[in-house]
Tab-separated table of C-alpha atoms in Angstrom:
chain	number	residue	atom	x	y	z
A	1	UNK	CA	-6.277	32.817	-31.010
A	2	UNK	CA	-8.174	36.009	-31.523
A	3	UNK	CA	-11.842	35.512	-32.448
A	4	UNK	CA	-14.761	37.905	-32.661
A	5	UNK	CA	-18.106	36.412	-31.647
A	6	UNK	CA	-21.545	37.815	-30.912
A	7	UNK	CA	-22.740	36.625	-27.467
A	8	UNK	CA	-26.148	37.357	-25.939
A	9	UNK	CA	-25.693	40.062	-23.268
A	10	UNK	CA	-28.097	38.428	-20.799
A	11	UNK	CA	-26.278	35.099	-21.148
A	12	UNK	CA	-22.883	36.724	-20.593
A	13	UNK	CA	-24.171	38.639	-17.554
A	14	UNK	CA	-25.532	35.405	-16.066
A	15	UNK	CA	-22.240	33.595	-16.745
A	16	UNK	CA	-20.197	36.350	-15.113
A	17	UNK	CA	-22.490	36.293	-12.068
A	18	UNK	CA	-22.393	32.478	-11.834
A	19	UNK	CA	-18.650	32.220	-11.309
A	20	UNK	CA	-15.618	34.103	-10.070
A	21	UNK	CA	-14.920	35.585	-13.492
A	22	UNK	CA	-13.639	39.151	-13.741
A	23	UNK	CA	-13.683	39.380	-17.521
A	24	UNK	CA	-15.766	38.076	-20.389
A	25	UNK	CA	-12.706	36.238	-21.678
A	26	UNK	CA	-12.365	34.274	-18.405
A	27	UNK	CA	-16.040	33.283	-18.547
A	28	UNK	CA	-15.783	32.103	-22.171
A	29	UNK	CA	-12.587	30.121	-21.477
A	30	UNK	CA	-14.212	28.474	-18.437
A	31	UNK	CA	-17.175	27.460	-20.593
A	32	UNK	CA	-14.893	25.972	-23.248
A	33	UNK	CA	-12.960	24.009	-20.605
A	34	UNK	CA	-16.251	22.711	-19.224
A	35	UNK	CA	-17.260	21.487	-22.686
A	36	UNK	CA	-13.891	19.759	-23.042
A	37	UNK	CA	-14.295	17.959	-19.679
A	38	UNK	CA	-17.830	16.879	-20.542
A	39	UNK	CA	-16.665	15.414	-23.871
A	40	UNK	CA	-13.944	13.423	-22.082
A	41	UNK	CA	-16.503	12.161	-19.544
A	42	UNK	CA	-18.807	11.043	-22.370
A	43	UNK	CA	-15.957	9.032	-23.900
A	44	UNK	CA	-15.387	7.307	-20.565
A	45	UNK	CA	-19.084	6.501	-20.252
A	46	UNK	CA	-18.976	4.844	-23.684
A	47	UNK	CA	-16.468	2.353	-22.229
A	48	UNK	CA	-18.919	1.260	-19.529
A	49	UNK	CA	-19.087	-2.536	-19.453
A	50	UNK	CA	-16.189	-2.908	-21.903
A	51	UNK	CA	-13.319	-2.575	-19.435
A	52	UNK	CA	-12.679	-5.030	-16.583
A	53	UNK	CA	-12.329	-3.237	-13.254
A	54	UNK	CA	-11.409	-4.631	-9.859
A	55	UNK	CA	-9.246	-7.528	-8.761
A	56	UNK	CA	-10.774	-10.150	-11.037
A	57	UNK	CA	-11.704	-13.599	-9.723
A	58	UNK	CA	-10.681	-12.840	-6.144
A	59	UNK	CA	-13.213	-10.025	-5.886
A	60	UNK	CA	-15.933	-12.188	-7.445
A	61	UNK	CA	-15.189	-15.028	-5.012
A	62	UNK	CA	-15.365	-12.704	-2.011
A	63	UNK	CA	-18.920	-11.766	-3.020
A	64	UNK	CA	-20.078	-15.394	-3.344
A	65	UNK	CA	-21.906	-16.640	-0.237
A	66	UNK	CA	-20.258	-20.124	-0.074
A	67	UNK	CA	-16.678	-19.006	-0.584
A	68	UNK	CA	-14.322	-19.392	2.394
A	69	UNK	CA	-10.971	-17.818	3.054
A	70	UNK	CA	-8.186	-20.450	2.720
A	71	UNK	CA	-6.298	-21.438	5.878
A	72	UNK	CA	-2.867	-19.851	6.226
A	73	UNK	CA	0.112	-22.157	5.685
A	74	UNK	CA	1.839	-23.446	8.823
A	75	UNK	CA	5.475	-22.508	9.318
A	76	UNK	CA	7.851	-24.539	11.481
A	77	UNK	CA	10.349	-22.425	13.353
A	78	UNK	CA	13.859	-23.773	13.987
A	79	UNK	CA	15.909	-22.822	17.034
A	80	UNK	CA	18.584	-20.231	16.479
A	81	UNK	CA	22.093	-21.551	15.788
A	82	UNK	CA	25.010	-20.305	17.897
A	83	UNK	CA	27.338	-17.877	16.190
A	84	UNK	CA	30.648	-19.256	14.869
A	85	UNK	CA	32.384	-15.893	14.894
A	86	UNK	CA	35.539	-15.628	17.037
A	87	UNK	CA	35.907	-12.762	19.497
A	88	UNK	CA	38.173	-9.941	18.391
A	89	UNK	CA	41.724	-9.833	19.824
A	90	UNK	CA	42.761	-6.766	21.769
A	91	UNK	CA	45.903	-5.084	20.467
A	92	UNK	CA	48.328	-3.655	22.974
A	93	UNK	CA	50.648	-0.781	22.365
A	94	UNK	CA	54.381	-1.485	22.439
A	95	UNK	CA	56.311	-0.522	25.603
A	96	UNK	CA	58.641	1.756	23.606
A	97	UNK	CA	55.694	3.718	22.277
A	98	UNK	CA	54.260	4.148	25.779
A	99	UNK	CA	57.573	5.472	27.043
A	100	UNK	CA	57.804	8.000	24.195
A	101	UNK	CA	54.311	9.250	24.921
A	102	UNK	CA	55.115	9.537	28.642
A	103	UNK	CA	58.236	11.602	27.884
A	104	UNK	CA	56.233	14.066	25.796
A	105	UNK	CA	53.733	14.512	28.597
A	106	UNK	CA	56.441	15.203	31.197
A	107	UNK	CA	58.079	18.016	29.221
């Protein structure tokens, strides 16, 4: 959006010197972005005390002096059961096939 505004020269010179701005436009845009961020931060500050943060009761209990960590549950381990899988059978090649392969090798 094109806008014509009258800005104090000393203020613009100070703004250009304060940041890495090469043009007046960059300095003005940076100032507008800063105002936008500050407005968003103010809205967040208005929510202070209205929003529950943290882990809830667990965090509160950890901060109480008389609270104790519960004992971990005990687990009974059972011995491993033997496998019921049968070993794989080896397959042998047929004698006729072996003879055919041997003949090809000889020639």
